């Protein structure tokens, strides 16, 4: 929590959503939501009290009694309407997002759009939630499955995708018949709240979706609440591991999508211009604050000679506020984030990496107070250096070298993270070897940020993920439902009785 400023006293408050009503928190603990390009205080967000958190869960618990029985078509139609409302309000949503998070307006639209795709998917829940049936598993006996909702589910989201990630969570949970308590990031909750307003406008009934705000205490309350059945978390590895352990010990179903260190391999046969453009976009876009950002590039053989051209590309990117036309790299989310990223750049120099491009303290006319860090490139980066071992979450690209593809694959597989990876090559054989041997959950072939569309599931692996099932796609239907298997026999008057059967077999 930060100390309230004089601006903050005038700023609007972010509301809680409990039982279908947007309500003012009674808490005494508030935090400012700050525009990272200007330091303007946009709003104040409350840290909900334990009573408010209990009230949100109770309202979801009560709503579940009727929502779970709501016809599948009625549920689907709400999401049809919802996707339309999101499209109609896209420009407003992107503007709110840019103001509080910093990313450029086109990228903010992309953030909303990737969430909108999940909403569209939720609208086809009728097909997704079908069970299975096997006819005549024994004489006159059929077995079939029901995918039944769990009850109250909860979502805890990070700051970097304040539209997309809440939309990964509550639409699919609610479409499958659950009710939901969402805890958005306290750093940028405003676009999430606008999306929640639109969800109610689309027809989500009172109590089915609830929102509380806060930080560590609210998250712990969610992990411990006896009436919450499942938790979807997205955020850093440290917090995600804590949430997974705490909520699992309390018997909850948990999925945690966490931190990353995403590597790309560049082979010398790759299309040079396309590859360099892709690397610069994926390393520095969204100021490097994407869990799927490319933060390490392993240059193989002759591709190591491309460093000067890659640095030239990075120099062409415009650093400014996300609202300014032509901006490529906006501010990082907070002053603390800027200090951390710049501190890691200093560590990189001290650890012996070669600073090819220094983006510290760039000159950004008109936005002198903004949290800007320009594109930064290090070469000669090795494990054991802080810039390699830690997730920087800023516009800093680390370059390493390998003699051949085998060495490059081994290098990546030795890193504990498994969120995303990519290879750049014109060779089908090399690409196929990479997809077979790389131990990372999401693989791009000449695609730098391979985030699957919702027909599939987000499938980060190893240290980037805890829990078996992904946050959208088919897997999330299993996450938000309990499979019940029914084995049924119906007698009619002509059925011949076989007498008492004391064995386990079905006759
Ligand atoms: P964060 O872990 O600081 O915050 C995530 C959520 O946890 C927030 O809602 C926050 O309020 C809460 N939280 C923060 N500290 C807590 C604590 N001590 N105890 C309990 N709860 C706490 O993450 P962030 O900085 O908001 O987001 C960036 C991180 O998220 C990066 O590590 C990034 O890689 C990761 N991320 C991962 C994915 C993915 O799909 N794997 C997607 C987006 C972001």
XYZ file of N, CA, C and O and ligand atoms in Angstrom, residues 156-161 165 168 183-187 214-216 219-220 233-237 239 242 257-260 291 391 393 419 458 464, ligand 1:
184
model
N -7.112 -15.201 -9.491
C -6.166 -14.187 -8.985
C -5.279 -13.806 -10.165
O -4.638 -14.673 -10.761
N -5.255 -12.510 -10.510
C -4.618 -12.141 -11.781
C -3.430 -11.183 -11.585
O -3.358 -10.457 -10.594
N -2.507 -11.159 -12.575
C -1.329 -10.293 -12.509
C -1.588 -8.953 -13.199
O -2.629 -8.768 -13.838
N -0.594 -8.066 -13.136
C -0.794 -6.726 -13.692
C -0.613 -6.677 -15.204
O -1.062 -5.741 -15.854
N 0.092 -7.664 -15.788
C 0.590 -7.413 -17.149
C -0.439 -7.620 -18.250
O -0.279 -7.075 -19.334
N -1.488 -8.407 -17.998
C -2.582 -8.544 -18.963
C -3.903 -8.354 -18.213
O -4.634 -9.321 -17.969
N -6.222 -11.808 -18.997
C -6.136 -12.897 -18.014
C -7.421 -13.034 -17.177
O -7.907 -14.152 -17.008
N -9.468 -15.044 -19.300
C -9.128 -16.472 -19.331
C -9.968 -17.211 -18.283
O -10.187 -18.403 -18.411
N -10.123 -11.747 -8.043
C -9.279 -10.735 -7.395
C -8.272 -10.218 -8.425
O -7.259 -10.845 -8.711
N -8.571 -9.048 -9.001
C -7.663 -8.502 -10.021
C -6.368 -7.995 -9.392
O -6.267 -7.840 -8.177
N -5.400 -7.695 -10.252
C -4.162 -7.077 -9.763
C -4.502 -5.721 -9.148
O -5.258 -4.933 -9.728
N -3.911 -5.446 -8.004
C -4.148 -4.159 -7.342
C -3.415 -3.021 -8.055
O -3.649 -1.856 -7.771
N -2.525 -3.383 -9.024
C -1.789 -2.324 -9.727
C -2.616 -1.703 -10.847
O -2.451 -0.531 -11.166
N -7.384 -6.420 -3.382
C -6.431 -6.537 -2.289
C -5.136 -7.140 -2.757
O -4.884 -7.265 -3.962
N -4.320 -7.541 -1.789
C -3.017 -8.123 -2.078
C -2.874 -9.445 -1.352
O -3.757 -10.308 -1.411
N -1.774 -9.561 -0.613
C -1.426 -10.836 0.024
C -2.551 -11.369 0.927
O -2.902 -12.548 0.850
N -5.450 -12.756 -1.068
C -5.079 -14.017 -1.736
C -5.057 -15.160 -0.720
O -5.578 -16.255 -0.974
N -4.495 -14.902 0.443
C -4.473 -15.950 1.467
C -5.884 -16.313 1.918
O -6.184 -17.495 2.158
N -4.691 -19.182 -10.776
C -3.759 -18.091 -10.437
C -2.850 -17.834 -11.625
O -2.356 -18.780 -12.251
N -2.593 -16.574 -11.914
C -1.535 -16.215 -12.874
C -0.701 -15.114 -12.221
O -1.250 -14.108 -11.745
N 0.619 -15.301 -12.215
C 1.490 -14.294 -11.614
C 2.895 -14.848 -11.479
O 3.280 -15.794 -12.183
N 3.645 -14.290 -10.556
C 5.055 -14.672 -10.433
C 5.192 -16.082 -9.842
O 4.285 -16.587 -9.165
N 6.346 -16.669 -10.055
C 6.585 -18.041 -9.579
C 6.554 -18.102 -8.054
O 5.997 -19.047 -7.477
N 4.909 -16.210 -5.830
C 3.552 -16.137 -5.276
C 2.733 -17.358 -5.726
O 1.990 -17.950 -4.942
N 3.436 -20.371 -3.641
C 2.793 -20.217 -2.330
C 1.299 -20.528 -2.440
O 0.734 -21.276 -1.622
N -0.252 -20.470 -13.337
C 0.587 -20.129 -14.485
C 1.559 -19.050 -14.004
O 1.119 -17.989 -13.547
N 2.866 -19.299 -14.128
C 3.818 -18.476 -13.373
C 4.917 -17.897 -14.263
O 4.748 -17.785 -15.466
N 6.023 -17.558 -13.632
C 7.091 -16.808 -14.306
C 7.804 -17.599 -15.395
O 7.567 -18.802 -15.581
N 8.685 -16.918 -16.110
C 9.256 -17.521 -17.307
C 10.647 -16.979 -17.599
O 11.085 -15.980 -17.013
N 4.591 -12.596 -20.064
C 5.141 -13.872 -19.573
C 5.716 -14.665 -20.725
O 6.513 -15.561 -20.522
N 13.934 -13.639 -13.841
C 13.014 -13.072 -14.843
C 13.096 -11.552 -14.698
O 12.779 -11.015 -13.641
N 11.557 -9.095 -16.624
C 10.248 -8.470 -16.847
C 10.385 -6.993 -17.205
O 9.723 -6.110 -16.669
N 7.836 -21.976 -20.107
C 6.617 -21.321 -20.595
C 6.554 -21.340 -22.120
O 5.629 -21.892 -22.704
N -3.525 -23.047 -23.029
C -2.222 -22.481 -22.677
C -1.460 -23.585 -21.944
O -1.957 -24.117 -20.953
N 7.315 -23.111 -14.863
C 6.367 -22.038 -15.207
C 4.922 -22.414 -14.895
O 4.022 -21.596 -15.114
P 2.570 -11.126 -8.741
O 2.873 -12.546 -8.426
O 3.284 -10.053 -8.022
O 0.995 -10.842 -8.529
C 0.023 -11.745 -8.993
C -1.164 -11.717 -8.026
O -0.732 -12.192 -6.750
C -1.739 -10.327 -7.824
O -3.146 -10.406 -7.853
C -1.208 -9.907 -6.469
O -2.116 -9.108 -5.755
C -1.009 -11.217 -5.737
N 0.137 -11.169 -4.815
C 1.251 -10.394 -4.918
N 2.086 -10.647 -3.897
C 1.505 -11.597 -3.138
C 1.888 -12.287 -1.950
N 3.039 -12.027 -1.320
N 1.041 -13.222 -1.455
C -0.119 -13.501 -2.057
N -0.538 -12.858 -3.188
C 0.265 -11.931 -3.723
O 2.749 -10.991 -10.342
P 2.711 -9.664 -11.214
O 3.962 -8.887 -10.960
O 1.408 -9.001 -11.079
O 2.766 -10.292 -12.690
C 3.966 -10.604 -13.351
C 4.323 -12.065 -13.189
O 3.266 -12.877 -13.686
C 5.540 -12.456 -14.011
O 6.318 -13.346 -13.257
C 4.953 -13.149 -15.226
O 5.803 -14.074 -15.871
C 3.776 -13.841 -14.617
N 2.778 -14.152 -15.620
C 2.665 -15.451 -16.016
C 1.762 -15.799 -17.006
C 1.634 -17.210 -17.472
O 0.677 -17.520 -18.163
N 2.557 -18.089 -17.136
C 0.968 -14.804 -17.588
C 1.106 -13.483 -17.149
C 2.015 -13.173 -16.155
